PDB file of C-alpha atoms in Angstrom:
ATOM      1  CA  ASP A   1      13.777  -5.998  47.071  1.00  0.00           C
ATOM      2  CA  ALA A   2      16.662  -6.276  44.647  1.00  0.00           C
ATOM      3  CA  LYS A   3      19.530  -3.956  45.586  1.00  0.00           C
ATOM      4  CA  THR A   4      22.291  -2.365  43.568  1.00  0.00           C
ATOM      5  CA  THR A   5      25.959  -1.835  44.400  1.00  0.00           C
ATOM      6  CA  GLN A   6      27.957   1.025  42.911  1.00  0.00           C
ATOM      7  CA  PRO A   7      31.403   2.472  43.645  1.00  0.00           C
ATOM      8  CA  ASN A   8      31.197   5.562  45.857  1.00  0.00           C
ATOM      9  CA  SER A   9      33.180   7.727  43.469  1.00  0.00           C
ATOM     10  CA  MET A  10      34.988   7.757  40.140  1.00  0.00           C
ATOM     11  CA  GLU A  11      37.174  10.230  38.360  1.00  0.00           C
ATOM     12  CA  SER A  12      37.474  10.931  34.657  1.00  0.00           C
ATOM     13  CA  ASN A  13      39.259  13.319  32.347  1.00  0.00           C
ATOM     14  CA  GLU A  14      37.262  15.644  30.156  1.00  0.00           C
ATOM     15  CA  GLU A  15      36.628  14.375  26.616  1.00  0.00           C
ATOM     16  CA  GLU A  16      37.327  10.756  27.618  1.00  0.00           C
ATOM     17  CA  PRO A  17      34.772   7.932  27.853  1.00  0.00           C
ATOM     18  CA  VAL A  18      33.474   6.964  31.290  1.00  0.00           C
ATOM     19  CA  HIS A  19      32.190   3.535  32.295  1.00  0.00           C
ATOM     20  CA  LEU A  20      30.081   3.548  35.468  1.00  0.00           C
ATOM     21  CA  PRO A  21      29.467   0.035  36.812  1.00  0.00           C
ATOM     22  CA  CYS A  22      26.509  -1.306  38.754  1.00  0.00           C
ATOM     23  CA  ASN A  23      26.070  -4.742  40.307  1.00  0.00           C
ATOM     24  CA  HIS A  24      22.596  -6.149  40.839  1.00  0.00           C
ATOM     25  CA  SER A  25      23.118  -9.849  41.467  1.00  0.00           C
ATOM     26  CA  THR A  26      19.617 -10.402  42.945  1.00  0.00           C
ATOM     27  CA  ILE A  27      17.773  -8.845  40.005  1.00  0.00           C
ATOM     28  CA  SER A  28      14.494 -10.525  39.096  1.00  0.00           C
ATOM     29  CA  GLY A  29      13.092 -11.144  35.632  1.00  0.00           C
ATOM     30  CA  THR A  30      10.676  -8.216  35.763  1.00  0.00           C
ATOM     31  CA  ASP A  31      13.136  -5.605  37.050  1.00  0.00           C
ATOM     32  CA  TYR A  32      14.032  -2.776  34.712  1.00  0.00           C
ATOM     33  CA  ILE A  33      17.492  -1.222  35.139  1.00  0.00           C
ATOM     34  CA  HIS A  34      17.298   2.563  35.349  1.00  0.00           C
ATOM     35  CA  TRP A  35      19.975   5.217  35.626  1.00  0.00           C
ATOM     36  CA  TYR A  36      19.433   8.689  36.991  1.00  0.00           C
ATOM     37  CA  ARG A  37      21.893  11.453  37.721  1.00  0.00           C
ATOM     38  CA  GLN A  38      21.815  14.392  40.063  1.00  0.00           C
ATOM     39  CA  LEU A  39      23.704  17.533  39.191  1.00  0.00           C
ATOM     40  CA  PRO A  40      24.738  19.853  42.056  1.00  0.00           C
ATOM     41  CA  SER A  41      21.790  21.732  43.596  1.00  0.00           C
ATOM     42  CA  GLN A  42      19.240  20.040  41.344  1.00  0.00           C
ATOM     43  CA  GLY A  43      16.754  17.194  41.548  1.00  0.00           C
ATOM     44  CA  PRO A  44      17.700  13.895  39.893  1.00  0.00           C
ATOM     45  CA  GLU A  45      17.106  13.521  36.173  1.00  0.00           C
ATOM     46  CA  TYR A  46      16.457  10.414  34.132  1.00  0.00           C
ATOM     47  CA  VAL A  47      19.346   9.178  31.974  1.00  0.00           C
ATOM     48  CA  ILE A  48      18.439   5.829  30.466  1.00  0.00           C
ATOM     49  CA  HIS A  49      16.827   2.475  31.181  1.00  0.00           C
ATOM     50  CA  GLY A  50      16.748  -1.055  29.800  1.00  0.00           C
ATOM     51  CA  LEU A  51      15.593  -4.593  30.441  1.00  0.00           C
ATOM     52  CA  THR A  52      17.854  -7.038  28.583  1.00  0.00           C
ATOM     53  CA  SER A  53      19.314  -5.440  25.476  1.00  0.00           C
ATOM     54  CA  ASN A  54      21.871  -2.663  25.316  1.00  0.00           C
ATOM     55  CA  VAL A  55      20.308   0.775  24.895  1.00  0.00           C
ATOM     56  CA  ASN A  56      21.515   4.057  23.447  1.00  0.00           C
ATOM     57  CA  ASN A  57      20.133   7.550  23.662  1.00  0.00           C
ATOM     58  CA  ARG A  58      21.477  11.063  23.198  1.00  0.00           C
ATOM     59  CA  MET A  59      22.855  11.186  26.737  1.00  0.00           C
ATOM     60  CA  ALA A  60      24.471   7.794  27.205  1.00  0.00           C
ATOM     61  CA  SER A  61      24.586   4.074  26.457  1.00  0.00           C
ATOM     62  CA  LEU A  62      23.579   1.257  28.765  1.00  0.00           C
ATOM     63  CA  ALA A  63      25.342  -2.082  28.486  1.00  0.00           C
ATOM     64  CA  ILE A  64      23.590  -4.943  30.271  1.00  0.00           C
ATOM     65  CA  ALA A  65      25.376  -8.205  31.037  1.00  0.00           C
ATOM     66  CA  GLU A  66      23.923 -11.332  29.502  1.00  0.00           C
ATOM     67  CA  ASP A  67      22.943 -12.704  32.928  1.00  0.00           C
ATOM     68  CA  ARG A  68      21.600  -9.220  33.909  1.00  0.00           C
ATOM     69  CA  LYS A  69      23.519  -9.310  37.184  1.00  0.00           C
ATOM     70  CA  SER A  70      25.437  -6.180  36.261  1.00  0.00           C
ATOM     71  CA  SER A  71      25.226  -3.196  33.954  1.00  0.00           C
ATOM     72  CA  THR A  72      27.425  -0.308  32.851  1.00  0.00           C
ATOM     73  CA  LEU A  73      26.448   3.249  32.043  1.00  0.00           C
ATOM     74  CA  ILE A  74      28.704   4.643  29.332  1.00  0.00           C
ATOM     75  CA  LEU A  75      29.245   8.348  28.775  1.00  0.00           C
ATOM     76  CA  HIS A  76      31.064   8.508  25.454  1.00  0.00           C
ATOM     77  CA  ARG A  77      32.863  11.826  26.002  1.00  0.00           C
ATOM     78  CA  ALA A  78      32.728  13.217  29.499  1.00  0.00           C
ATOM     79  CA  THR A  79      32.269  16.961  29.866  1.00  0.00           C
ATOM     80  CA  LEU A  80      32.532  19.100  32.977  1.00  0.00           C
ATOM     81  CA  ARG A  81      28.737  19.279  32.978  1.00  0.00           C
ATOM     82  CA  ASP A  82      28.596  15.504  33.489  1.00  0.00           C
ATOM     83  CA  ALA A  83      30.006  15.845  37.009  1.00  0.00           C
ATOM     84  CA  ALA A  84      27.157  14.493  39.119  1.00  0.00           C
ATOM     85  CA  VAL A  85      26.014  11.614  41.303  1.00  0.00           C
ATOM     86  CA  TYR A  86      24.840   8.699  39.141  1.00  0.00           C
ATOM     87  CA  TYR A  87      22.254   6.288  40.518  1.00  0.00           C
ATOM     88  CA  CYS A  88      21.556   2.782  39.274  1.00  0.00           C
ATOM     89  CA  ILE A  89      18.056   1.661  40.261  1.00  0.00           C
ATOM     90  CA  LEU A  90      15.959  -1.443  39.728  1.00  0.00           C
ATOM     91  CA  ILE A  91      12.274  -0.851  39.144  1.00  0.00           C
ATOM     92  CA  PRO A  92       9.976  -3.864  39.229  1.00  0.00           C
ATOM     93  CA  PHE A  93       7.320  -3.803  36.575  1.00  0.00           C
ATOM     94  CA  GLY A  94       3.886  -5.183  37.254  1.00  0.00           C
ATOM     95  CA  ASN A  95       3.266  -3.911  40.777  1.00  0.00           C
ATOM     96  CA  ALA A  96       0.741  -1.205  41.505  1.00  0.00           C
ATOM     97  CA  GLY A  97       2.704   1.809  40.437  1.00  0.00           C
ATOM     98  CA  ASN A  98       6.460   1.770  39.972  1.00  0.00           C
ATOM     99  CA  MET A  99       8.156   2.560  43.249  1.00  0.00           C
ATOM    100  CA  LEU A 100      11.493   4.287  42.766  1.00  0.00           C
ATOM    101  CA  THR A 101      14.066   3.635  45.510  1.00  0.00           C
ATOM    102  CA  PHE A 102      17.570   5.136  45.337  1.00  0.00           C
ATOM    103  CA  GLY A 103      20.837   3.712  46.647  1.00  0.00           C
ATOM    104  CA  GLY A 104      24.044   5.579  47.358  1.00  0.00           C
ATOM    105  CA  GLY A 105      25.107   6.272  43.789  1.00  0.00           C
ATOM    106  CA  THR A 106      28.519   7.032  42.279  1.00  0.00           C
ATOM    107  CA  ARG A 107      29.907  10.547  42.457  1.00  0.00           C
ATOM    108  CA  LEU A 108      31.596  11.248  39.119  1.00  0.00           C
ATOM    109  CA  MET A 109      34.293  13.902  39.095  1.00  0.00           C
ATOM    110  CA  VAL A 110      35.460  15.204  35.723  1.00  0.00           C
ATOM    111  CA  LYS A 111      38.870  16.836  35.470  1.00  0.00           C
ATOM    112  CA  PRO A 112      39.585  19.433  32.804  1.00  0.00           C
TER     113      PRO A 112
ATOM    114  CA  ASP B   1       8.193  20.082  28.844  1.00  0.00           C
ATOM    115  CA  VAL B   2       7.156  18.023  31.827  1.00  0.00           C
ATOM    116  CA  LYS B   3       7.042  20.145  34.891  1.00  0.00           C
ATOM    117  CA  VAL B   4       7.074  19.157  38.533  1.00  0.00           C
ATOM    118  CA  THR B   5       6.716  22.244  40.662  1.00  0.00           C
ATOM    119  CA  GLN B   6       7.353  22.442  44.370  1.00  0.00           C
ATOM    120  CA  SER B   7       5.705  25.363  46.125  1.00  0.00           C
ATOM    121  CA  SER B   8       8.784  26.716  47.906  1.00  0.00           C
ATOM    122  CA  ARG B   9      12.518  26.528  47.284  1.00  0.00           C
ATOM    123  CA  TYR B  10      13.416  27.479  50.857  1.00  0.00           C
ATOM    124  CA  LEU B  11      11.309  27.269  54.008  1.00  0.00           C
ATOM    125  CA  VAL B  12      12.047  28.000  57.665  1.00  0.00           C
ATOM    126  CA  LYS B  13       9.613  26.709  60.278  1.00  0.00           C
ATOM    127  CA  ARG B  14       9.545  26.473  64.069  1.00  0.00           C
ATOM    128  CA  THR B  15       9.554  23.253  66.065  1.00  0.00           C
ATOM    129  CA  GLY B  16       6.009  22.004  66.609  1.00  0.00           C
ATOM    130  CA  GLU B  17       4.516  23.805  63.616  1.00  0.00           C
ATOM    131  CA  LYS B  18       2.381  21.967  61.083  1.00  0.00           C
ATOM    132  CA  VAL B  19       4.136  22.154  57.727  1.00  0.00           C
ATOM    133  CA  PHE B  20       2.704  21.566  54.268  1.00  0.00           C
ATOM    134  CA  LEU B  21       4.972  20.918  51.288  1.00  0.00           C
ATOM    135  CA  GLU B  22       3.080  21.072  48.020  1.00  0.00           C
ATOM    136  CA  CYS B  23       3.955  19.440  44.715  1.00  0.00           C
ATOM    137  CA  VAL B  24       2.128  19.833  41.405  1.00  0.00           C
ATOM    138  CA  GLN B  25       2.776  18.039  38.103  1.00  0.00           C
ATOM    139  CA  ASP B  26       1.301  19.013  34.758  1.00  0.00           C
ATOM    140  CA  MET B  27       1.640  15.765  32.775  1.00  0.00           C
ATOM    141  CA  ASP B  28      -1.291  13.702  34.082  1.00  0.00           C
ATOM    142  CA  HIS B  29       1.114  11.272  35.745  1.00  0.00           C
ATOM    143  CA  GLU B  30      -0.250   8.399  37.817  1.00  0.00           C
ATOM    144  CA  ASN B  31       2.666   8.080  40.249  1.00  0.00           C
ATOM    145  CA  MET B  32       3.972  10.711  42.618  1.00  0.00           C
ATOM    146  CA  PHE B  33       6.748  10.466  45.194  1.00  0.00           C
ATOM    147  CA  TRP B  34       8.187  12.356  48.141  1.00  0.00           C
ATOM    148  CA  TYR B  35      11.849  11.946  49.117  1.00  0.00           C
ATOM    149  CA  ARG B  36      14.172  13.564  51.555  1.00  0.00           C
ATOM    150  CA  GLN B  37      17.874  13.954  50.887  1.00  0.00           C
ATOM    151  CA  ASP B  38      20.509  14.307  53.569  1.00  0.00           C
ATOM    152  CA  PRO B  39      24.308  14.377  53.275  1.00  0.00           C
ATOM    153  CA  GLY B  40      25.730  10.870  53.525  1.00  0.00           C
ATOM    154  CA  LEU B  41      22.281   9.246  53.484  1.00  0.00           C
ATOM    155  CA  GLY B  42      21.287   9.852  49.881  1.00  0.00           C
ATOM    156  CA  LEU B  43      17.697   9.985  48.669  1.00  0.00           C
ATOM    157  CA  ARG B  44      15.213   8.197  50.899  1.00  0.00           C
ATOM    158  CA  LEU B  45      11.615   7.542  49.904  1.00  0.00           C
ATOM    159  CA  ILE B  46       9.045   8.873  52.382  1.00  0.00           C
ATOM    160  CA  TYR B  47       5.754   8.160  50.620  1.00  0.00           C
ATOM    161  CA  PHE B  48       4.552   7.112  47.200  1.00  0.00           C
ATOM    162  CA  SER B  49       1.134   7.455  45.563  1.00  0.00           C
ATOM    163  CA  TYR B  50       0.032   5.531  42.466  1.00  0.00           C
ATOM    164  CA  ASP B  51      -3.453   7.015  42.171  1.00  0.00           C
ATOM    165  CA  VAL B  52      -5.720   9.636  43.681  1.00  0.00           C
ATOM    166  CA  LYS B  53      -6.330   8.905  47.383  1.00  0.00           C
ATOM    167  CA  MET B  54      -3.897   5.961  47.238  1.00  0.00           C
ATOM    168  CA  LYS B  55      -0.632   5.993  49.152  1.00  0.00           C
ATOM    169  CA  GLU B  56       2.131   3.615  50.100  1.00  0.00           C
ATOM    170  CA  LYS B  57       4.745   4.066  52.815  1.00  0.00           C
ATOM    171  CA  GLY B  58       8.308   4.326  51.693  1.00  0.00           C
ATOM    172  CA  ASP B  59      11.410   3.690  53.769  1.00  0.00           C
ATOM    173  CA  ILE B  60      10.983   6.519  56.305  1.00  0.00           C
ATOM    174  CA  PRO B  61       7.303   7.497  56.729  1.00  0.00           C
ATOM    175  CA  GLU B  62       7.476   8.186  60.468  1.00  0.00           C
ATOM    176  CA  GLY B  63       6.595  11.771  61.328  1.00  0.00           C
ATOM    177  CA  TYR B  64       5.064  12.422  57.903  1.00  0.00           C
ATOM    178  CA  SER B  65       1.704  12.046  56.221  1.00  0.00           C
ATOM    179  CA  VAL B  66       0.578  12.706  52.663  1.00  0.00           C
ATOM    180  CA  SER B  67      -2.520  13.757  50.787  1.00  0.00           C
ATOM    181  CA  ARG B  68      -3.492  13.196  47.171  1.00  0.00           C
ATOM    182  CA  GLU B  69      -6.993  14.547  46.586  1.00  0.00           C
ATOM    183  CA  LYS B  70      -6.342  15.446  42.946  1.00  0.00           C
ATOM    184  CA  LYS B  71      -4.197  13.633  40.419  1.00  0.00           C
ATOM    185  CA  GLU B  72      -1.866  16.544  39.806  1.00  0.00           C
ATOM    186  CA  ARG B  73      -1.159  17.446  43.433  1.00  0.00           C
ATOM    187  CA  PHE B  74       0.687  15.509  46.136  1.00  0.00           C
ATOM    188  CA  SER B  75       1.179  17.120  49.518  1.00  0.00           C
ATOM    189  CA  LEU B  76       3.623  16.149  52.239  1.00  0.00           C
ATOM    190  CA  ILE B  77       2.560  17.053  55.772  1.00  0.00           C
ATOM    191  CA  LEU B  78       4.728  17.345  58.840  1.00  0.00           C
ATOM    192  CA  GLU B  79       2.151  17.272  61.648  1.00  0.00           C
ATOM    193  CA  SER B  80       4.556  18.661  64.238  1.00  0.00           C
ATOM    194  CA  ALA B  81       7.874  19.677  62.753  1.00  0.00           C
ATOM    195  CA  SER B  82      11.038  18.678  64.576  1.00  0.00           C
ATOM    196  CA  THR B  83      14.653  19.715  64.056  1.00  0.00           C
ATOM    197  CA  ASN B  84      15.562  16.257  62.725  1.00  0.00           C
ATOM    198  CA  GLN B  85      13.226  16.930  59.813  1.00  0.00           C
ATOM    199  CA  THR B  86      15.520  19.674  58.562  1.00  0.00           C
ATOM    200  CA  SER B  87      16.389  18.407  55.098  1.00  0.00           C
ATOM    201  CA  MET B  88      16.053  18.807  51.337  1.00  0.00           C
ATOM    202  CA  TYR B  89      12.675  17.477  50.196  1.00  0.00           C
ATOM    203  CA  LEU B  90      12.210  16.324  46.607  1.00  0.00           C
ATOM    204  CA  CYS B  91       8.983  15.527  44.810  1.00  0.00           C
ATOM    205  CA  ALA B  92       8.796  13.389  41.666  1.00  0.00           C
ATOM    206  CA  SER B  93       6.192  12.011  39.290  1.00  0.00           C
ATOM    207  CA  SER B  94       6.051   9.288  36.643  1.00  0.00           C
ATOM    208  CA  LEU B  95       3.460   8.130  34.155  1.00  0.00           C
ATOM    209  CA  GLY B  96       3.448   4.521  35.341  1.00  0.00           C
ATOM    210  CA  GLY B  97       2.930   1.266  33.479  1.00  0.00           C
ATOM    211  CA  LEU B  98       5.696   0.607  30.950  1.00  0.00           C
ATOM    212  CA  ASN B  99       6.798   4.231  31.064  1.00  0.00           C
ATOM    213  CA  THR B 100       8.726   4.521  34.304  1.00  0.00           C
ATOM    214  CA  GLU B 101      10.800   7.645  33.668  1.00  0.00           C
ATOM    215  CA  ALA B 102      10.423   9.910  36.685  1.00  0.00           C
ATOM    216  CA  PHE B 103      10.639  13.694  36.693  1.00  0.00           C
ATOM    217  CA  PHE B 104      11.802  15.591  39.737  1.00  0.00           C
ATOM    218  CA  GLY B 105      11.093  19.023  41.110  1.00  0.00           C
ATOM    219  CA  GLN B 106      13.853  21.404  42.141  1.00  0.00           C
ATOM    220  CA  GLY B 107      13.489  20.576  45.819  1.00  0.00           C
ATOM    221  CA  THR B 108      12.472  22.424  48.978  1.00  0.00           C
ATOM    222  CA  ARG B 109      15.144  23.055  51.552  1.00  0.00           C
ATOM    223  CA  LEU B 110      13.314  22.983  54.886  1.00  0.00           C
ATOM    224  CA  THR B 111      14.948  24.242  58.047  1.00  0.00           C
ATOM    225  CA  VAL B 112      13.201  23.593  61.362  1.00  0.00           C
ATOM    226  CA  VAL B 113      14.448  25.831  64.176  1.00  0.00           C
TER     227      VAL B 113
END
């Protein structure tokens, strides 16, 4: 199974952009790149996903490298409420169901 | 709003007891998941179901079983609870196919004494 590598923690100042990196050098052609985040004392929540092209939604942007071996989650203006653990996950499409397996994630700390 | 509801937020059980953790989703999702989360170990997949009566083992199925008799309900069973099963348990569901966004419940913090 393709694995992802993320830094254990990152720090950001409030109101500044945050770039959260993820390496997935063994990604296969049918793997979707997903990002989830987990706020304190809550279950994880979906943030964004993509396959090859960059993606934007109301929460964040996802920039995917041309060779798909890495991706970056971009929070355009960090707020204190964005302090969470962010998980980068590869989900293979085409198998029976879509198994969702988490790695260690990046703990984002946001300073006022 | 999609809702994944776990039956209890907090649970205390004795060693050796049979424990049922229930999860219900209201969006007709195909896939359902059970995870446990422990400090320093992150989220680990216990079992996964992609259809009624279908199940797949995750990374740590030992000591657990599951039941999916109806599409909306996925139960995690600890046949004989042990103290090393004290953990936060999280249930999730997703539609499946091209739509892989998963929705999580609030979690059940289980303490086995």
